[in-house]
Amino acid sequence: MERTLALIKPDAVLRNLQGEIIDMMQKNGLKIVAMKMLQLSPKQAAHFYLVHKEQPFYQNLITYMCSAPVVALVLESTNAVSAYRTLMGETNPENAKPHTIRKKYALSLRENSVHGSDSLQSAEQEISYFFSAFDII
Ligand code: CDP
Ligand code: MG
C-alpha cells in the first residue's frame, strides 16, 4: 500500500466541486485516510511549492493557492502516487485525457483544480507537511 497527498485547490473549492472530486477519487479505488479543509498562508504556500521557486509562475501560483481554502487529503491504494496522478491528468488541462479530474474541472494551467504528489518521496514530505501521524487512519 502507498499513500499520496492530494489537494483540492482554490478554484475547485470556490465552485463547490469538493464532493464531485472526492467521489472520483473514491470511485477510482483511492481510500481517504485523512482529510481537512484549511486556508494556506503565503508562507505556507511558498514553502509547499519551494521546488518551483525559480519558475516565472511561482508568485502567481502562491497568490492563487492563498485565494480561497483548500482541502487536503491523504489517499491510500496500491501504487497510490501514480494511480492518483493518472486520475488527475496532465498539469495543463488542454493536454489532459478524458475522464481525468483536470480535463473535467480545471480552468487553466494554473487553476487546475487539484494537486497530487509526484513521487513516493515527495508524498511522504507533503503528507507530513499537512498531517501528523495521529491524524491518519
Ligand atoms: O501540479 P503538477 O505536479 O501537475 O505540476 P507542477 O509542474 O508541479 O506545477 C505546480 C503547479 O503550478 C501546477 O499544478 C499549476 O497550478 C502551476 N503552474 C503554473 O501556474 N504555470 C505553469 N507553467 C506550470 C505550473
Ligand atoms: Mg508537481
GROMACS .gro file of C-alpha atoms and ligand atoms in nm:
model
  163
    1MET     CA    1   0.000   0.000   0.000
    2GLU     CA    2   0.110   0.353  -0.081
    3ARG     CA    3  -0.010   0.691   0.037
    4THR     CA    4  -0.014   1.018  -0.153
    5LEU     CA    5  -0.106   1.378  -0.073
    6ALA     CA    6  -0.394   1.536  -0.264
    7LEU     CA    7  -0.514   1.895  -0.255
    8ILE     CA    8  -0.842   2.025  -0.390
    9LYS     CA    9  -0.726   2.370  -0.495
   10PRO     CA   10  -0.898   2.709  -0.454
   11ASP     CA   11  -1.062   2.722  -0.799
   12ALA     CA   12  -1.242   2.395  -0.728
   13VAL     CA   13  -1.334   2.482  -0.367
   14LEU     CA   14  -1.481   2.815  -0.485
   15ARG     CA   15  -1.704   2.626  -0.733
   16ASN     CA   16  -1.813   2.374  -0.464
   17LEU     CA   17  -1.655   2.083  -0.651
   18GLN     CA   18  -1.514   1.913  -0.340
   19GLY     CA   19  -1.785   1.645  -0.335
   20GLU     CA   20  -1.758   1.559  -0.705
   21ILE     CA   21  -1.378   1.539  -0.694
   22ILE     CA   22  -1.380   1.324  -0.379
   23ASP     CA   23  -1.637   1.099  -0.550
   24MET     CA   24  -1.398   1.049  -0.843
   25MET     CA   25  -1.113   0.966  -0.604
   26GLN     CA   26  -1.321   0.707  -0.417
   27LYS     CA   27  -1.475   0.552  -0.731
   28ASN     CA   28  -1.120   0.504  -0.863
   29GLY     CA   29  -1.016   0.296  -0.564
   30LEU     CA   30  -0.837   0.564  -0.365
   31LYS     CA   31  -0.923   0.535   0.005
   32ILE     CA   32  -0.934   0.853   0.214
   33VAL     CA   33  -0.728   0.801   0.530
   34ALA     CA   34  -0.710   1.171   0.634
   35MET     CA   35  -0.886   1.491   0.526
   36LYS     CA   36  -0.914   1.855   0.631
   37MET     CA   37  -1.002   2.198   0.494
   38LEU     CA   38  -0.764   2.486   0.557
   39GLN     CA   39  -0.664   2.831   0.437
   40LEU     CA   40  -0.296   2.844   0.335
   41SER     CA   41  -0.090   3.146   0.431
   42PRO     CA   42   0.153   3.288   0.170
   43LYS     CA   43   0.444   3.146   0.372
   44GLN     CA   44   0.288   2.800   0.381
   45ALA     CA   45   0.210   2.803   0.008
   46ALA     CA   46   0.560   2.932  -0.075
   47HIS     CA   47   0.716   2.651   0.128
   48PHE     CA   48   0.487   2.384  -0.016
   49TYR     CA   49   0.589   2.483  -0.373
   50LEU     CA   50   0.953   2.567  -0.291
   51VAL     CA   51   1.075   2.333  -0.567
   52HIS     CA   52   0.930   2.586  -0.816
   53LYS     CA   53   1.085   2.899  -0.662
   54GLU     CA   54   1.288   2.982  -0.973
   55GLN     CA   55   0.990   2.941  -1.206
   56PRO     CA   56   0.827   3.251  -1.358
   57PHE     CA   57   0.484   3.127  -1.240
   58TYR     CA   58   0.588   3.092  -0.873
   59GLN     CA   59   0.449   3.418  -0.731
   60ASN     CA   60   0.119   3.389  -0.914
   61LEU     CA   61   0.091   3.028  -0.800
   62ILE     CA   62   0.132   3.132  -0.436
   63THR     CA   63  -0.125   3.412  -0.470
   64TYR     CA   64  -0.370   3.168  -0.629
   65MET     CA   65  -0.314   2.897  -0.364
   66CYS     CA   66  -0.400   3.150  -0.091
   67SER     CA   67  -0.705   3.294  -0.269
   68ALA     CA   68  -0.951   3.055  -0.101
   69PRO     CA   69  -0.936   2.746   0.121
   70VAL     CA   70  -0.802   2.412   0.004
   71VAL     CA   71  -0.898   2.057   0.103
   72ALA     CA   72  -0.602   1.835   0.189
   73LEU     CA   73  -0.639   1.456   0.176
   74VAL     CA   74  -0.420   1.154   0.226
   75LEU     CA   75  -0.517   0.887  -0.028
   76GLU     CA   76  -0.423   0.521   0.004
   77SER     CA   77  -0.415   0.239  -0.252
   78THR     CA   78  -0.166   0.014  -0.426
   79ASN     CA   79   0.051   0.248  -0.636
   80ALA     CA   80  -0.142   0.547  -0.494
   81VAL     CA   81   0.111   0.803  -0.622
   82SER     CA   82   0.089   0.704  -0.989
   83ALA     CA   83  -0.278   0.595  -0.968
   84TYR     CA   84  -0.380   0.939  -0.845
   85ARG     CA   85  -0.150   1.123  -1.091
   86THR     CA   86  -0.325   0.929  -1.371
   87LEU     CA   87  -0.668   1.022  -1.234
   88MET     CA   88  -0.564   1.391  -1.209
   89GLY     CA   89  -0.445   1.418  -1.570
   90GLU     CA   90  -0.179   1.644  -1.719
   91THR     CA   91  -0.083   1.971  -1.548
   92ASN     CA   92  -0.217   2.165  -1.848
   93PRO     CA   93  -0.585   2.068  -1.879
   94GLU     CA   94  -0.565   2.115  -2.256
   95ASN     CA   95  -0.340   1.808  -2.260
   96ALA     CA   96  -0.537   1.608  -2.003
   97LYS     CA   97  -0.703   1.285  -2.112
   98PRO     CA   98  -1.081   1.238  -2.097
   99HIS     CA   99  -1.226   1.124  -1.762
  100THR     CA  100  -0.944   1.287  -1.564
  101ILE     CA  101  -1.016   1.539  -1.288
  102ARG     CA  102  -0.829   1.817  -1.467
  103LYS     CA  103  -0.997   1.751  -1.802
  104LYS     CA  104  -1.335   1.771  -1.630
  105TYR     CA  105  -1.284   2.062  -1.393
  106ALA     CA  106  -0.963   2.263  -1.447
  107LEU     CA  107  -0.999   2.623  -1.565
  108SER     CA  108  -0.641   2.684  -1.681
  109LEU     CA  109  -0.280   2.572  -1.646
  110ARG     CA  110  -0.260   2.749  -1.308
  111GLU     CA  111  -0.616   2.697  -1.187
  112ASN     CA  112  -0.608   2.324  -1.246
  113SER     CA  113  -0.827   2.214  -0.954
  114VAL     CA  114  -0.607   1.952  -0.786
  115HIS     CA  115  -0.259   1.871  -0.662
  116GLY     CA  116  -0.100   1.528  -0.628
  117SER     CA  117   0.243   1.422  -0.507
  118ASP     CA  118   0.477   1.332  -0.794
  119SER     CA  119   0.682   1.059  -0.619
  120LEU     CA  120   0.680   0.842  -0.309
  121GLN     CA  121   0.946   1.066  -0.155
  122SER     CA  122   0.752   1.389  -0.213
  123ALA     CA  123   0.434   1.213  -0.093
  124GLU     CA  124   0.599   1.143   0.243
  125GLN     CA  125   0.721   1.503   0.274
  126GLU     CA  126   0.390   1.654   0.165
  127ILE     CA  127   0.178   1.430   0.389
  128SER     CA  128   0.387   1.527   0.691
  129TYR     CA  129   0.355   1.894   0.591
  130PHE     CA  130  -0.024   1.878   0.638
  131PHE     CA  131  -0.086   1.588   0.879
  132SER     CA  132   0.064   1.435   1.190
  133ALA     CA  133   0.075   1.057   1.225
  134PHE     CA  134  -0.217   1.083   1.470
  135ASP     CA  135  -0.441   1.240   1.201
  136ILE     CA  136  -0.410   0.945   0.962
  137ILE     CA  137  -0.649   0.650   0.998
  138CDP     O1  138   0.065   2.005  -1.026
  138CDP     P1  139   0.165   1.933  -1.115
  138CDP     O2  140   0.259   1.846  -1.037
  138CDP     O3  141   0.098   1.860  -1.228
  138CDP     O4  142   0.251   2.048  -1.189
  138CDP     P2  143   0.386   2.124  -1.144
  138CDP     O5  144   0.472   2.133  -1.262
  138CDP     O6  145   0.443   2.064  -1.019
  138CDP     O7  146   0.334   2.272  -1.112
  138CDP     C1  147   0.270   2.300  -0.991
  138CDP     C2  148   0.153   2.389  -1.020
  138CDP     O8  149   0.198   2.515  -1.067
  138CDP     C3  150   0.058   2.340  -1.128
  138CDP     O9  151  -0.032   2.242  -1.085
  138CDP     C4  152  -0.012   2.469  -1.168
  138CDP    O10  153  -0.113   2.504  -1.073
  138CDP     C5  154   0.103   2.571  -1.156
  138CDP     N1  155   0.170   2.601  -1.284
  138CDP     C6  156   0.152   2.726  -1.344
  138CDP    O11  157   0.081   2.811  -1.289
  138CDP     N2  158   0.215   2.755  -1.462
  138CDP     C7  159   0.295   2.666  -1.522
  138CDP     N3  160   0.357   2.696  -1.637
  138CDP     C8  161   0.315   2.540  -1.463
  138CDP     C9  162   0.251   2.509  -1.345
  139MG      MG  163   0.408   1.896  -0.901
   0.00000   0.00000   0.00000
